[in-house]
Amino acid sequence: MAGPRRGKEAAGCLLLLLAVLTCSLRCGESLKSSNIVLILTDDLDVDLGGLTPLKKTKALVGDAGVTFSNAYTATPLCCPSRSSILSGKYPHNHMVRNNSLSGNCSSKAWQSGPENQAFPIYLSKKLYQTFYGGKYLNQYGSKEAGGVTYVPPGWDQWHALVGNSQYYNYTLSVNGKAEVHGDNYEKDYLTDLILNRSLAFLDERSPQHPFFIMLSPPAPHSPWTAAPQYQKSFGDVKAPRDGSFNKPGKDKHWLLRQPPNPMVNSSIDYLDNAFRKRWQTLLSVDDMVERLVKKLEDVKELNNTYIFFTSDNGYHTGQFSLPIDKRQLYEFDIRVPLLVRGPGIQPKQTLQNPVMNIDLPMTILDIAGVNVSTLNMDGQSFLPQLVPSARNGTSRPYFLVEYTGEGHLPTDPYCPKLGPGLANCFPDCVCEDAFNNTYACVRTFKDYNLQYCEFADNEAFVEVYNLTADPYQLENIVKKVDPALLQTMNQRLIKLQSCEGKSCRDLKNTLNDRVYISAI
C-alpha cells in the first residue's frame, strides 16, 4: 500500500507546485507598480480661465479623477519651478534663482547637485521605463551646460528641447544627439512631435515593467504659435476684464506702482492678442491628452496609470496694469492647475487642501513604492488625498512661495527713463521684473485665507492680503492687521526660508490667529 500512497503524495505535491507557480505569476502581474504620466504645460494659468480651451483634458483627467482647487508653485518662473518639480525642493534648497546660467538654471552646479537626486533616478531604480519629451530647463543644451550630449540621469528615452519654448525651428537632444527641426507642421510641430514619440515608446516598451512618461509641451508659452487648424479659433475672445484687470497697484511694491493706469490702448491690444494666441496653442495640448488616453486604453494600461496634468507657473494679462508675464506674488501667477486620475481615485472630485509642485515628486515616488520618508525632499506626498484608503496623511497648514528678482545693469535703450536694474520691459516700457523684486511669502489656508509677503529691498516692504474678503488682492492690509499676527507670520516665514527636508513638512500653528484676522 506504500506505493499508491507515495504516488498520491507526489501528485499532490505536483499540483501544489503548479498552484504556487501559477499564483506567483499572477501575483507578479498584480503587484506590478502603477504607470505614471506627468504632463507639464508652460505658463498655464488657472485664475484667468486657462483651462477653458482644454475641454477634453478636463473631461478625461479632471472629471475622471481629482481637480485640486488650491495647487501652487513654489516660485512663479519656469526654470526655478521646474527645478522644484524635479528635485522636490524649495528654491532656497536647489539654488536655481532664475532662467539664466548665472542664476543656476541647468548649470554644472545644478547637474552635480540636485539633479543627481531628482525623482527620475529613484524611478529608474524601481525598474521604471522612463521617457521625457519637450521643454526641460531653459538653459538645457547650451554649451556651458554640457551641450546636447548631456542627458540627465534616470531617463531611458530623452527627447528634450534645447533652450526655451519653441513650436518650430528648434533643436532636440535625442538621447544625446542633436536633431534639428524646421517649420513643417507634420514633421516639426513640437506639441505633436513629443506626443507621437511617446506613443511609439508605449508600443516599444517592455510590458513586464511599469513606465513613467513626462511630456512638457511649449504651450501656452510665447511665441504662441498655434497649429494651422487652430489659428482662427477664439477670434472674439479677450482677456478677462474683472478682478484686478487694469487696476492701479495701490499700496504695493514699487514695481507694481510703476505701470501707467489706466493702461494705454496699445498695451491692451497687445495682451488681448497674446491671450487669444495662448488659448489657440492649448487646443493641440487638448488633442495630446485625448490621443494619449486613447493609446493607454488601446494597450490596456489606462486603468493602471496615474495621469497628472499641471503647469510650472501661472500667468497674468493686464492684472494691476502689468501687460503679460508671471514672476509676481499674486494668485494669478502662483496658482496652477492640477488634475489627476488613476487607480483608486474616485471621479468628479474637487479637493481644496493646498498642494504644491514640490509635492509632485514625492507623490509620484509614493505611487512607485519608494519609501518617501527616507527622501531629503521638502514636499510631501498627496497620494493619501488621492486614494484615502492608502494611508493616513496630513495637510500642511501653510507654505512658502519665494522669488529672486532679475534685472539688467545697463539701462534699456528703448526705455531710458526707467534706469538700470529692470527687466522684461514690454510693451510701452512697463517693466515686469527688477533686481529688488525679490520676495518671500507665507500662504495659509488653515483658519483663514491669508498671504503675508516680505521684500528684500531697502524699504523692507510688506504686503498682506485677506483673500476671503479680498480674493483679487486689491487691498494691502498690512497697516490694519494686529501686530501680533504680523509677528507670527514673520516667524513662520523665517522658519520656512531656512527649512530643509522634514522640517519643511513639520509645521504647526503657533497661535490662534483667528483672534487677529477677525478684527480686519
Short mmCIF file of C-alpha atoms in Angstrom, two decimals:
data_model
loop_
_atom_site.label_atom_id
_atom_site.label_comp_id
_atom_site.label_asym_id
_atom_site.label_seq_id
_atom_site.Cartn_x
_atom_site.Cartn_y
_atom_site.Cartn_z
CA MET A 1 0.00 0.00 0.00
CA ALA A 2 3.03 2.25 0.35
CA GLY A 3 3.41 2.66 -3.39
CA PRO A 4 -0.03 4.15 -4.16
CA ARG A 5 0.21 6.43 -1.11
CA ARG A 6 3.54 7.79 -2.32
CA GLY A 7 2.03 8.28 -5.77
CA LYS A 8 -0.85 10.29 -4.36
CA GLU A 9 1.55 12.38 -2.27
CA ALA A 10 3.71 13.05 -5.31
CA ALA A 11 0.68 14.04 -7.37
CA GLY A 12 -0.49 16.31 -4.58
CA CYS A 13 2.93 17.96 -4.38
CA LEU A 14 2.94 18.45 -8.13
CA LEU A 15 -0.49 20.11 -8.03
CA LEU A 16 0.66 22.32 -5.14
CA LEU A 17 3.79 23.30 -7.05
CA LEU A 18 1.75 24.18 -10.13
CA ALA A 19 -0.62 26.22 -7.99
CA VAL A 20 2.28 28.09 -6.40
CA LEU A 21 3.85 28.80 -9.79
CA THR A 22 0.53 29.98 -11.23
CA CYS A 23 -0.13 32.14 -8.20
CA SER A 24 3.38 33.57 -8.39
CA LEU A 25 2.90 34.57 -12.00
CA ARG A 26 -0.49 36.12 -11.33
CA CYS A 27 0.72 37.83 -8.17
CA GLY A 28 3.68 39.19 -10.11
CA GLU A 29 1.30 40.68 -12.62
CA SER A 30 -1.00 42.15 -9.99
CA LEU A 31 1.89 43.59 -7.98
CA LYS A 32 3.40 45.42 -10.94
CA SER A 33 3.65 49.07 -9.94
CA SER A 34 1.28 51.55 -11.50
CA ASN A 35 2.37 53.52 -14.54
CA ILE A 36 2.63 57.30 -14.28
CA VAL A 37 2.24 60.13 -16.79
CA LEU A 38 3.07 63.76 -15.98
CA ILE A 39 2.02 66.47 -18.45
CA LEU A 40 3.67 69.80 -17.60
CA THR A 41 2.45 72.81 -19.56
CA ASP A 42 4.36 76.08 -19.72
CA ASP A 43 2.83 79.28 -18.21
CA LEU A 44 -0.71 77.90 -17.94
CA ASP A 45 -2.81 79.95 -15.53
CA VAL A 46 -5.89 78.78 -13.67
CA ASP A 47 -7.17 82.11 -12.32
CA LEU A 48 -7.83 83.67 -15.75
CA GLY A 49 -9.61 80.72 -17.32
CA GLY A 50 -6.57 78.90 -18.67
CA LEU A 51 -8.38 75.56 -18.54
CA THR A 52 -11.31 76.82 -20.62
CA PRO A 53 -9.93 75.63 -24.01
CA LEU A 54 -8.98 72.24 -22.54
CA LYS A 55 -12.41 70.63 -22.65
CA LYS A 56 -11.15 67.12 -23.41
CA THR A 57 -8.47 67.35 -20.74
CA LYS A 58 -10.99 68.38 -18.10
CA ALA A 59 -13.29 65.51 -19.12
CA LEU A 60 -10.62 62.79 -19.48
CA VAL A 61 -8.45 63.71 -16.48
CA GLY A 62 -10.28 66.10 -14.15
CA ASP A 63 -13.77 64.59 -14.38
CA ALA A 64 -12.27 61.09 -14.29
CA GLY A 65 -10.47 61.90 -11.05
CA VAL A 66 -9.49 64.88 -8.91
CA THR A 67 -9.25 68.61 -9.56
CA PHE A 68 -7.16 70.44 -6.96
CA SER A 69 -8.55 73.94 -6.49
CA ASN A 70 -5.58 75.14 -4.45
CA ALA A 71 -2.44 73.97 -6.23
CA TYR A 72 0.57 76.28 -6.07
CA THR A 73 4.07 76.68 -7.43
CA ALA A 74 6.97 77.28 -5.06
CA THR A 75 8.12 80.08 -7.36
CA PRO A 76 6.44 81.73 -10.40
CA LEU A 77 9.16 81.32 -13.03
CA CYS A 78 9.96 78.49 -15.44
CA CYS A 79 13.44 77.20 -14.59
CA PRO A 80 13.27 77.54 -10.78
CA SER A 81 9.80 76.00 -10.77
CA ARG A 82 10.79 73.07 -12.99
CA SER A 83 13.83 72.54 -10.80
CA SER A 84 11.46 72.31 -7.82
CA ILE A 85 9.33 69.73 -9.64
CA LEU A 86 12.37 67.60 -10.45
CA SER A 87 14.04 67.87 -7.05
CA GLY A 88 11.08 68.24 -4.68
CA LYS A 89 12.86 71.21 -3.11
CA TYR A 90 12.12 74.85 -2.48
CA PRO A 91 14.33 77.24 -4.50
CA HIS A 92 16.39 78.15 -1.42
CA ASN A 93 17.49 74.50 -1.32
CA HIS A 94 18.01 73.72 -5.02
CA MET A 95 19.53 77.21 -5.53
CA VAL A 96 18.06 77.85 -9.00
CA ARG A 97 17.17 81.56 -8.88
CA ASN A 98 16.10 82.44 -12.42
CA ASN A 99 16.23 81.34 -16.07
CA SER A 100 19.90 82.21 -16.63
CA LEU A 101 23.04 80.11 -16.26
CA SER A 102 24.34 82.59 -13.71
CA GLY A 103 21.06 82.03 -11.89
CA ASN A 104 21.95 78.29 -11.75
CA CYS A 105 19.49 77.18 -14.45
CA SER A 106 20.76 73.82 -15.75
CA SER A 107 24.25 74.80 -14.57
CA LYS A 108 27.07 72.42 -13.71
CA ALA A 109 26.32 73.02 -10.02
CA TRP A 110 22.68 72.02 -10.58
CA GLN A 111 23.74 68.93 -12.53
CA SER A 112 26.23 67.75 -9.91
CA GLY A 113 23.86 68.55 -7.03
CA PRO A 114 20.04 68.48 -7.05
CA GLU A 115 19.73 66.86 -10.48
CA ASN A 116 21.69 63.87 -9.17
CA GLN A 117 18.94 63.33 -6.60
CA ALA A 118 15.94 64.11 -8.83
CA PHE A 119 12.94 61.79 -8.79
CA PRO A 120 13.57 60.03 -12.18
CA ILE A 121 16.66 58.40 -10.64
CA TYR A 122 14.51 56.72 -7.98
CA LEU A 123 12.02 55.60 -10.63
CA SER A 124 14.84 54.05 -12.62
CA LYS A 125 15.98 52.12 -9.54
CA LYS A 126 12.42 50.79 -9.28
CA LEU A 127 12.82 49.48 -12.86
CA TYR A 128 10.50 52.07 -14.39
CA GLN A 129 10.96 52.64 -18.10
CA THR A 130 11.26 56.42 -18.41
CA PHE A 131 10.51 58.81 -21.28
CA TYR A 132 10.99 62.58 -21.47
CA GLY A 133 9.68 64.80 -24.27
CA GLY A 134 9.65 68.59 -24.64
CA LYS A 135 10.98 71.58 -22.75
CA TYR A 136 13.25 70.70 -19.84
CA LEU A 137 15.12 73.65 -18.29
CA ASN A 138 15.61 76.98 -20.09
CA GLN A 139 19.40 76.65 -20.41
CA TYR A 140 19.44 72.94 -21.16
CA GLY A 141 21.62 72.06 -24.15
CA SER A 142 23.71 75.22 -24.10
CA LYS A 143 27.46 74.79 -24.43
CA GLU A 144 28.07 75.94 -20.86
CA ALA A 145 25.52 73.40 -19.60
CA GLY A 146 27.19 70.45 -21.32
CA GLY A 147 25.58 70.72 -24.76
CA VAL A 148 23.11 68.32 -26.33
CA THR A 149 25.22 65.28 -25.45
CA TYR A 150 24.38 65.70 -21.78
CA VAL A 151 21.41 63.53 -20.74
CA PRO A 152 20.30 63.87 -17.10
CA PRO A 153 20.39 60.62 -15.10
CA GLY A 154 17.29 58.50 -14.80
CA TRP A 155 15.95 58.80 -18.35
CA ASP A 156 15.82 55.85 -20.80
CA GLN A 157 14.35 57.84 -23.70
CA TRP A 158 15.32 61.51 -23.93
CA HIS A 159 13.75 63.93 -26.44
CA ALA A 160 14.44 67.30 -24.80
CA LEU A 161 14.21 70.78 -26.28
CA VAL A 162 17.40 72.80 -26.35
CA GLY A 163 16.66 76.14 -24.70
CA ASN A 164 13.31 77.83 -24.12
CA SER A 165 9.90 77.05 -25.56
CA GLN A 166 9.54 76.93 -29.34
CA TYR A 167 6.98 75.37 -31.64
CA TYR A 168 9.11 75.31 -34.82
CA ASN A 169 12.77 75.84 -35.76
CA TYR A 170 14.34 74.23 -32.71
CA THR A 171 16.92 71.60 -31.80
CA LEU A 172 16.18 68.49 -29.77
CA SER A 173 18.63 66.36 -27.85
CA VAL A 174 17.53 62.86 -28.80
CA ASN A 175 19.32 60.54 -26.41
CA GLY A 176 22.32 62.85 -26.54
CA LYS A 177 22.37 63.56 -30.29
CA ALA A 178 21.32 66.87 -31.88
CA GLU A 179 18.22 66.73 -34.06
CA VAL A 180 17.42 69.95 -35.92
CA HIS A 181 13.83 70.80 -36.84
CA GLY A 182 12.29 73.30 -39.22
CA ASP A 183 8.80 74.71 -39.76
CA ASN A 184 6.90 71.84 -41.37
CA TYR A 185 3.75 71.23 -39.34
CA GLU A 186 3.54 67.47 -39.92
CA LYS A 187 7.20 66.88 -39.08
CA ASP A 188 8.15 69.59 -36.63
CA TYR A 189 5.30 70.99 -34.54
CA LEU A 190 6.71 70.28 -31.09
CA THR A 191 3.49 69.52 -29.20
CA ASP A 192 2.55 66.86 -31.75
CA LEU A 193 6.08 65.54 -32.15
CA ILE A 194 6.63 64.71 -28.48
CA LEU A 195 3.20 63.10 -28.30
CA ASN A 196 3.91 60.88 -31.30
CA ARG A 197 7.23 59.79 -29.84
CA SER A 198 5.62 58.95 -26.51
CA LEU A 199 3.06 56.79 -28.34
CA ALA A 200 5.91 54.97 -30.09
CA PHE A 201 7.56 54.49 -26.69
CA LEU A 202 4.38 52.82 -25.44
CA ASP A 203 4.49 50.41 -28.39
CA GLU A 204 8.16 49.58 -27.86
CA ARG A 205 8.30 49.30 -24.05
CA SER A 206 8.53 46.04 -22.14
CA PRO A 207 5.13 45.10 -20.67
CA GLN A 208 6.84 43.42 -17.71
CA HIS A 209 7.88 46.74 -16.14
CA PRO A 210 5.98 49.95 -15.36
CA PHE A 211 6.63 53.17 -17.24
CA PHE A 212 6.87 56.86 -16.50
CA ILE A 213 6.22 59.43 -19.25
CA MET A 214 6.82 63.16 -18.80
CA LEU A 215 5.57 65.42 -21.59
CA SER A 216 6.36 69.13 -21.47
CA PRO A 217 4.78 70.91 -24.45
CA PRO A 218 5.65 74.55 -25.15
CA ALA A 219 2.05 75.77 -24.86
CA PRO A 220 0.87 78.25 -23.87
CA HIS A 221 4.30 79.97 -23.63
CA SER A 222 5.32 82.62 -26.15
CA PRO A 223 5.80 82.80 -29.15
CA TRP A 224 2.24 81.38 -29.08
CA THR A 225 2.38 79.60 -32.44
CA ALA A 226 -0.83 77.64 -32.89
CA ALA A 227 -1.21 74.63 -35.16
CA PRO A 228 -2.58 75.65 -38.60
CA GLN A 229 -6.05 74.25 -37.92
CA TYR A 230 -6.42 76.36 -34.77
CA GLN A 231 -5.08 79.73 -35.86
CA LYS A 232 -8.54 81.24 -36.28
CA SER A 233 -10.01 79.86 -33.07
CA PHE A 234 -11.30 82.19 -30.32
CA GLY A 235 -11.42 85.15 -32.70
CA ASP A 236 -13.71 87.17 -30.40
CA VAL A 237 -12.03 86.26 -27.12
CA LYS A 238 -10.39 88.95 -25.00
CA ALA A 239 -8.54 88.82 -21.69
CA PRO A 240 -10.94 88.86 -18.71
CA ARG A 241 -11.80 92.38 -17.55
CA ASP A 242 -12.81 91.51 -14.00
CA GLY A 243 -10.88 91.34 -10.73
CA SER A 244 -7.62 93.29 -10.77
CA PHE A 245 -7.57 93.88 -14.53
CA ASN A 246 -6.35 97.41 -15.35
CA LYS A 247 -6.33 98.37 -11.68
CA PRO A 248 -3.57 100.52 -10.14
CA GLY A 249 -1.04 98.78 -7.90
CA LYS A 250 -2.01 100.86 -4.89
CA ASP A 251 -0.07 100.18 -1.65
CA LYS A 252 2.01 97.53 -3.42
CA HIS A 253 5.71 97.10 -4.03
CA TRP A 254 7.16 99.88 -6.19
CA LEU A 255 7.34 97.63 -9.29
CA LEU A 256 3.54 97.35 -9.20
CA ARG A 257 3.21 101.10 -8.82
CA GLN A 258 5.16 102.00 -11.99
CA PRO A 259 2.75 100.92 -14.77
CA PRO A 260 0.58 103.78 -16.08
CA ASN A 261 -3.07 103.45 -15.15
CA PRO A 262 -5.37 103.21 -16.94
CA MET A 263 -3.39 101.17 -19.44
CA VAL A 264 -2.78 102.61 -22.87
CA ASN A 265 -4.76 101.07 -25.74
CA SER A 266 -1.67 99.60 -27.40
CA SER A 267 -0.88 97.57 -24.27
CA ILE A 268 -4.46 96.30 -24.05
CA ASP A 269 -4.45 95.30 -27.72
CA TYR A 270 -1.14 93.50 -27.18
CA LEU A 271 -2.31 91.49 -24.18
CA ASP A 272 -5.66 90.61 -25.81
CA ASN A 273 -3.80 89.23 -28.82
CA ALA A 274 -1.49 87.24 -26.55
CA PHE A 275 -4.46 85.88 -24.60
CA ARG A 276 -6.16 84.58 -27.78
CA LYS A 277 -2.98 83.01 -29.12
CA ARG A 278 -2.28 81.30 -25.82
CA TRP A 279 -5.68 79.63 -25.95
CA GLN A 280 -5.11 78.62 -29.58
CA THR A 281 -1.88 76.78 -28.70
CA LEU A 282 -3.69 74.89 -25.94
CA LEU A 283 -6.01 73.16 -28.40
CA SER A 284 -3.10 70.98 -29.52
CA VAL A 285 -2.38 70.13 -25.88
CA ASP A 286 -6.02 69.08 -25.56
CA ASP A 287 -5.56 66.80 -28.56
CA MET A 288 -2.39 65.44 -26.95
CA VAL A 289 -4.25 64.39 -23.82
CA GLU A 290 -7.06 62.78 -25.82
CA ARG A 291 -4.72 60.75 -28.02
CA LEU A 292 -2.56 59.67 -25.09
CA VAL A 293 -5.56 58.48 -23.07
CA LYS A 294 -6.85 56.60 -26.13
CA LYS A 295 -3.46 54.93 -26.60
CA LEU A 296 -3.30 53.89 -22.96
CA GLU A 297 -6.74 52.38 -23.37
CA ASP A 298 -5.72 50.56 -26.56
CA VAL A 299 -2.66 48.99 -24.91
CA LYS A 300 -4.79 48.09 -21.85
CA GLU A 301 -2.82 50.25 -19.43
CA LEU A 302 -5.26 53.09 -18.75
CA ASN A 303 -6.73 51.51 -15.62
CA ASN A 304 -3.24 51.06 -14.15
CA THR A 305 -1.92 54.54 -14.99
CA TYR A 306 -1.92 57.74 -12.96
CA ILE A 307 -2.10 60.87 -15.14
CA PHE A 308 -1.08 64.25 -13.71
CA PHE A 309 -1.80 67.47 -15.63
CA THR A 310 -0.32 70.74 -14.36
CA SER A 311 1.83 73.82 -15.15
CA ASP A 312 5.12 75.28 -13.94
CA ASN A 313 3.53 78.64 -13.01
CA GLY A 314 0.55 80.86 -13.67
CA TYR A 315 0.33 84.00 -15.80
CA HIS A 316 -1.21 87.45 -16.00
CA THR A 317 -2.63 89.58 -18.81
CA GLY A 318 -3.40 93.08 -17.58
CA GLN A 319 -3.72 92.45 -13.84
CA PHE A 320 -2.64 95.55 -11.89
CA SER A 321 -1.86 97.09 -15.31
CA LEU A 322 1.00 94.64 -15.99
CA PRO A 323 0.58 93.59 -19.65
CA ILE A 324 1.88 89.97 -19.82
CA ASP A 325 4.21 87.82 -17.75
CA LYS A 326 4.47 85.92 -14.45
CA ARG A 327 7.02 86.46 -11.57
CA GLN A 328 4.65 88.23 -9.19
CA LEU A 329 3.41 87.06 -5.79
CA TYR A 330 -0.31 87.25 -6.63
CA GLU A 331 -2.69 84.33 -7.11
CA PHE A 332 -2.80 84.65 -10.89
CA ASP A 333 0.96 83.92 -11.05
CA ILE A 334 1.46 81.40 -8.24
CA ARG A 335 -1.69 79.28 -8.54
CA VAL A 336 -1.56 76.46 -11.10
CA PRO A 337 -3.96 73.85 -12.49
CA LEU A 338 -3.63 70.31 -11.17
CA LEU A 339 -5.80 67.44 -12.44
CA VAL A 340 -5.13 63.80 -11.53
CA ARG A 341 -6.75 60.50 -12.47
CA GLY A 342 -5.64 56.94 -11.73
CA PRO A 343 -6.23 53.67 -9.91
CA GLY A 344 -8.33 54.03 -6.77
CA ILE A 345 -9.22 57.68 -7.43
CA GLN A 346 -12.94 58.37 -7.38
CA PRO A 347 -14.17 60.52 -10.30
CA LYS A 348 -15.55 64.05 -10.22
CA GLN A 349 -13.79 65.17 -7.05
CA THR A 350 -12.67 68.70 -6.20
CA LEU A 351 -10.18 68.88 -3.33
CA GLN A 352 -9.42 72.13 -1.55
CA ASN A 353 -6.46 71.15 0.64
CA PRO A 354 -3.40 73.08 -0.59
CA VAL A 355 -0.78 71.16 -2.57
CA MET A 356 2.43 72.36 -4.21
CA ASN A 357 4.62 71.48 -7.15
CA ILE A 358 7.33 70.32 -4.70
CA ASP A 359 4.81 67.62 -3.71
CA LEU A 360 4.69 66.11 -7.20
CA PRO A 361 7.91 64.05 -7.00
CA MET A 362 7.05 62.76 -3.52
CA THR A 363 3.60 61.71 -4.75
CA ILE A 364 4.98 60.07 -7.88
CA LEU A 365 7.60 58.15 -5.88
CA ASP A 366 4.98 57.18 -3.32
CA ILE A 367 2.93 55.64 -6.13
CA ALA A 368 6.07 53.84 -7.35
CA GLY A 369 6.58 52.21 -3.96
CA VAL A 370 9.55 54.28 -2.78
CA ASN A 371 9.74 54.87 0.97
CA VAL A 372 9.33 58.64 0.71
CA SER A 373 10.01 59.19 4.42
CA THR A 374 13.67 58.50 3.69
CA LEU A 375 13.97 61.17 0.98
CA ASN A 376 15.51 64.59 1.60
CA MET A 377 12.78 66.46 -0.25
CA ASP A 378 10.85 69.48 1.01
CA GLY A 379 7.48 68.39 -0.37
CA GLN A 380 5.06 65.77 0.88
CA SER A 381 3.07 63.08 -0.89
CA PHE A 382 -0.58 63.88 -1.57
CA LEU A 383 -1.34 60.26 -2.50
CA PRO A 384 -3.41 59.94 0.71
CA GLN A 385 -5.66 62.69 -0.63
CA LEU A 386 -5.98 60.93 -3.98
CA VAL A 387 -6.57 57.48 -2.51
CA PRO A 388 -7.67 57.95 1.13
CA SER A 389 -7.58 54.20 1.74
CA ALA A 390 -3.83 54.16 1.03
CA ARG A 391 -2.75 55.54 4.42
CA ASN A 392 -3.26 58.47 6.72
CA GLY A 393 -1.93 61.82 5.55
CA THR A 394 -1.82 65.38 6.76
CA SER A 395 -2.48 68.69 5.04
CA ARG A 396 0.09 71.43 5.51
CA PRO A 397 -1.25 74.46 7.42
CA TYR A 398 0.91 76.93 5.45
CA PHE A 399 3.66 77.03 2.85
CA LEU A 400 6.33 79.18 1.22
CA VAL A 401 6.45 80.96 -2.13
CA GLU A 402 9.76 82.66 -2.93
CA TYR A 403 11.26 84.52 -5.86
CA THR A 404 14.60 86.18 -6.67
CA GLY A 405 14.17 89.25 -8.87
CA GLU A 406 16.09 89.59 -12.11
CA GLY A 407 17.31 92.79 -13.71
CA HIS A 408 19.89 94.18 -16.13
CA LEU A 409 22.56 96.66 -15.13
CA PRO A 410 22.54 98.63 -18.41
CA THR A 411 19.53 100.87 -18.88
CA ASP A 412 17.13 99.55 -21.50
CA PRO A 413 17.88 101.69 -24.60
CA TYR A 414 14.19 101.63 -25.54
CA CYS A 415 13.13 102.80 -22.08
CA PRO A 416 15.94 105.15 -20.94
CA LYS A 417 13.84 106.94 -18.32
CA LEU A 418 13.46 103.77 -16.27
CA GLY A 419 17.12 103.49 -15.26
CA PRO A 420 19.15 100.30 -14.60
CA GLY A 421 18.23 97.17 -12.68
CA LEU A 422 14.99 96.34 -14.52
CA ALA A 423 13.97 93.54 -16.88
CA ASN A 424 11.15 92.43 -19.18
CA CYS A 425 10.10 95.96 -20.08
CA PHE A 426 7.35 95.49 -22.69
CA PRO A 427 5.20 96.79 -24.17
CA ASP A 428 5.12 100.58 -23.68
CA CYS A 429 8.04 100.42 -21.22
CA VAL A 430 6.13 98.66 -18.46
CA CYS A 431 8.64 96.52 -16.56
CA GLU A 432 7.70 93.13 -15.18
CA ASP A 433 10.82 92.46 -13.11
CA ALA A 434 13.72 94.08 -11.24
CA PHE A 435 16.64 93.12 -9.02
CA ASN A 436 14.72 94.06 -5.90
CA ASN A 437 11.55 92.26 -6.96
CA THR A 438 12.83 89.65 -4.52
CA TYR A 439 10.28 88.37 -2.05
CA ALA A 440 9.19 85.50 0.16
CA CYS A 441 5.58 84.80 1.15
CA VAL A 442 3.73 82.65 3.63
CA ARG A 443 0.43 81.42 2.21
CA THR A 444 -2.01 79.88 4.67
CA PHE A 445 -5.47 78.30 4.44
CA LYS A 446 -5.96 76.88 7.92
CA ASP A 447 -8.37 79.00 10.00
CA TYR A 448 -8.15 81.83 7.46
CA ASN A 449 -7.17 82.59 3.90
CA LEU A 450 -4.13 84.83 4.19
CA GLN A 451 -0.95 85.79 2.38
CA TYR A 452 1.99 87.55 4.04
CA CYS A 453 4.98 88.70 1.91
CA GLU A 454 8.28 90.42 2.67
CA PHE A 455 10.52 92.05 0.06
CA ALA A 456 14.31 92.06 0.22
CA ASP A 457 14.71 95.74 -0.67
CA ASN A 458 15.70 98.99 1.04
CA GLU A 459 12.07 99.57 2.03
CA ALA A 460 11.66 96.16 3.73
CA PHE A 461 8.26 96.32 2.06
CA VAL A 462 5.48 94.05 3.35
CA GLU A 463 2.22 93.03 1.67
CA VAL A 464 -0.64 91.25 3.46
CA TYR A 465 -3.91 90.07 1.93
CA ASN A 466 -7.07 88.56 3.37
CA LEU A 467 -8.23 86.54 0.38
CA THR A 468 -11.59 85.67 1.89
CA ALA A 469 -12.62 89.31 1.99
CA ASP A 470 -10.43 90.37 -0.94
CA PRO A 471 -9.93 87.48 -3.42
CA TYR A 472 -8.32 89.75 -6.03
CA GLN A 473 -5.72 91.14 -3.60
CA LEU A 474 -6.70 94.72 -4.24
CA GLU A 475 -6.02 95.98 -0.70
CA ASN A 476 -2.75 95.58 1.18
CA ILE A 477 -3.94 95.38 4.81
CA VAL A 478 -0.52 95.41 6.49
CA LYS A 479 -1.41 98.58 8.43
CA LYS A 480 -4.74 97.17 9.61
CA VAL A 481 -3.65 93.80 10.98
CA ASP A 482 -2.87 93.20 14.63
CA PRO A 483 0.96 93.41 15.05
CA ALA A 484 0.91 90.05 16.87
CA LEU A 485 -0.32 88.34 13.71
CA LEU A 486 2.39 90.06 11.65
CA GLN A 487 4.96 88.80 14.14
CA THR A 488 3.61 85.26 13.87
CA MET A 489 3.71 85.34 10.08
CA ASN A 490 7.23 86.76 10.13
CA GLN A 491 8.35 83.91 12.41
CA ARG A 492 6.77 81.38 10.08
CA LEU A 493 8.49 82.97 7.12
CA ILE A 494 11.89 82.84 8.82
CA LYS A 495 11.36 79.19 9.64
CA LEU A 496 10.27 78.30 6.12
CA GLN A 497 13.12 80.17 4.45
CA SER A 498 15.64 78.05 6.34
CA CYS A 499 13.75 74.75 6.27
CA GLU A 500 15.08 71.65 4.55
CA GLY A 501 13.52 68.25 4.06
CA LYS A 502 11.47 67.08 7.02
CA SER A 503 11.50 70.49 8.71
CA CYS A 504 9.60 71.92 5.70
CA ARG A 505 6.78 69.46 6.43
CA ASP A 506 6.67 69.56 10.23
CA LEU A 507 4.66 72.77 10.52
CA LYS A 508 2.31 73.65 13.32
CA ASN A 509 0.08 76.59 14.07
CA THR A 510 1.61 78.54 16.94
CA LEU A 511 -1.20 80.98 17.73
CA ASN A 512 -4.94 81.16 17.43
CA ASP A 513 -4.73 83.53 14.50
CA ARG A 514 -8.50 83.83 14.16
CA VAL A 515 -8.37 86.32 17.01
CA TYR A 516 -6.33 88.68 14.86
CA ILE A 517 -7.93 88.13 11.48
CA SER A 518 -11.43 88.73 12.84
CA ALA A 519 -10.53 92.32 13.54
CA ILE A 520 -9.77 93.10 9.87
#
